[in-house]
Amino acid sequence: MMAPHGKLRYRAKCADCPWEGRQFIRYGMADGAAHDHADAHTHITFVVDQYDLRIAGSTIRPKEPRRA
Ligand SMILES: [Zn+2]
């Protein structure tokens, strides 16, 4: 499947406050930002794509171990 307007972009968002991370090309970078916010603020975070659609399985709870 081709993305018509360049590469996918990923962004971390918070379920508990208005915080949004910056956009990253790599999912792992957005996932890392989501973990940082979840741990720092004890909030539940998740990752969306450039269409603001939540990535399935991306929900991160505070102090959850990071995926390798
Ligand atoms: Zn938050």
mmCIF file of C-alpha atoms and ligand atoms in Angstrom:
data_model
loop_
_atom_site.group_PDB
_atom_site.id
_atom_site.type_symbol
_atom_site.label_atom_id
_atom_site.label_comp_id
_atom_site.label_asym_id
_atom_site.label_seq_id
_atom_site.Cartn_x
_atom_site.Cartn_y
_atom_site.Cartn_z
ATOM 1 C CA MET A 1 0.000 0.000 0.000
ATOM 2 C CA MET A 2 1.469 3.346 -1.022
ATOM 3 C CA ALA A 3 0.988 6.529 0.957
ATOM 4 C CA PRO A 4 0.060 9.213 -1.584
ATOM 5 C CA HIS A 5 1.693 12.124 0.234
ATOM 6 C CA GLY A 6 5.016 10.819 1.399
ATOM 7 C CA LYS A 7 5.880 8.725 4.383
ATOM 8 C CA LEU A 8 3.706 7.930 7.323
ATOM 9 C CA ARG A 9 4.145 10.171 10.311
ATOM 10 C CA TYR A 10 3.529 9.155 13.884
ATOM 11 C CA ARG A 11 2.715 11.304 16.878
ATOM 12 C CA ALA A 12 2.171 10.497 20.540
ATOM 13 C CA LYS A 13 -0.955 11.797 22.246
ATOM 14 C CA CYS A 14 -2.260 11.756 25.785
ATOM 15 C CA ALA A 15 -5.656 10.446 26.885
ATOM 16 C CA ASP A 16 -5.540 12.413 30.149
ATOM 17 C CA CYS A 17 -4.371 15.889 29.097
ATOM 18 C CA PRO A 18 -4.043 17.939 25.869
ATOM 19 C CA TRP A 19 -0.372 16.993 25.360
ATOM 20 C CA GLU A 20 0.833 15.948 21.907
ATOM 21 C CA GLY A 21 4.321 14.864 20.990
ATOM 22 C CA ARG A 22 6.092 16.041 17.849
ATOM 23 C CA GLN A 23 5.730 14.048 14.658
ATOM 24 C CA PHE A 24 8.213 11.305 13.903
ATOM 25 C CA ILE A 25 8.812 9.244 10.783
ATOM 26 C CA ARG A 26 9.623 6.204 12.906
ATOM 27 C CA TYR A 27 6.893 4.657 15.017
ATOM 28 C CA GLY A 28 9.435 3.719 17.686
ATOM 29 C CA MET A 29 10.346 7.383 18.233
ATOM 30 C CA ALA A 30 6.722 8.396 18.788
ATOM 31 C CA ASP A 31 6.273 5.353 21.023
ATOM 32 C CA GLY A 32 9.298 6.473 23.059
ATOM 33 C CA ALA A 33 7.863 9.978 23.444
ATOM 34 C CA ALA A 34 4.566 8.452 24.560
ATOM 35 C CA HIS A 35 6.378 6.387 27.189
ATOM 36 C CA ASP A 36 8.279 9.459 28.422
ATOM 37 C CA HIS A 37 5.051 11.403 28.900
ATOM 38 C CA ALA A 38 3.207 8.453 30.471
ATOM 39 C CA ASP A 39 6.013 7.912 33.000
ATOM 40 C CA ALA A 40 6.586 11.606 33.749
ATOM 41 C CA HIS A 41 2.930 12.495 34.314
ATOM 42 C CA THR A 42 1.324 9.127 35.156
ATOM 43 C CA HIS A 43 -0.994 9.534 32.169
ATOM 44 C CA ILE A 44 -2.229 7.030 29.607
ATOM 45 C CA THR A 45 -0.844 7.790 26.141
ATOM 46 C CA PHE A 46 -1.177 6.364 22.643
ATOM 47 C CA VAL A 47 0.196 6.888 19.152
ATOM 48 C CA VAL A 48 -1.695 8.231 16.107
ATOM 49 C CA ASP A 49 -0.739 8.379 12.433
ATOM 50 C CA GLN A 50 -0.749 11.512 10.270
ATOM 51 C CA TYR A 51 -4.520 11.223 9.813
ATOM 52 C CA ASP A 52 -4.970 11.357 13.596
ATOM 53 C CA LEU A 53 -6.035 7.707 13.620
ATOM 54 C CA ARG A 54 -5.058 5.785 16.691
ATOM 55 C CA ILE A 55 -2.603 2.947 16.015
ATOM 56 C CA ALA A 56 -4.074 -0.356 17.202
ATOM 57 C CA GLY A 57 -2.249 -1.668 20.246
ATOM 58 C CA SER A 58 -0.338 1.563 20.849
ATOM 59 C CA THR A 59 -1.884 2.389 24.228
ATOM 60 C CA ILE A 60 0.799 2.939 26.871
ATOM 61 C CA ARG A 61 0.141 2.934 30.587
ATOM 62 C CA PRO A 62 2.499 4.584 33.092
ATOM 63 C CA LYS A 63 5.509 2.463 34.109
ATOM 64 C CA GLU A 64 4.706 -0.145 31.481
ATOM 65 C CA PRO A 65 7.878 -1.874 30.274
ATOM 66 C CA ARG A 66 9.070 -0.585 26.901
ATOM 67 C CA ARG A 67 9.021 -2.863 23.897
ATOM 68 C CA ALA A 68 12.492 -3.747 22.738
HETATM 69 ZN ZN ZN B 1 -0.776 13.828 29.716
#
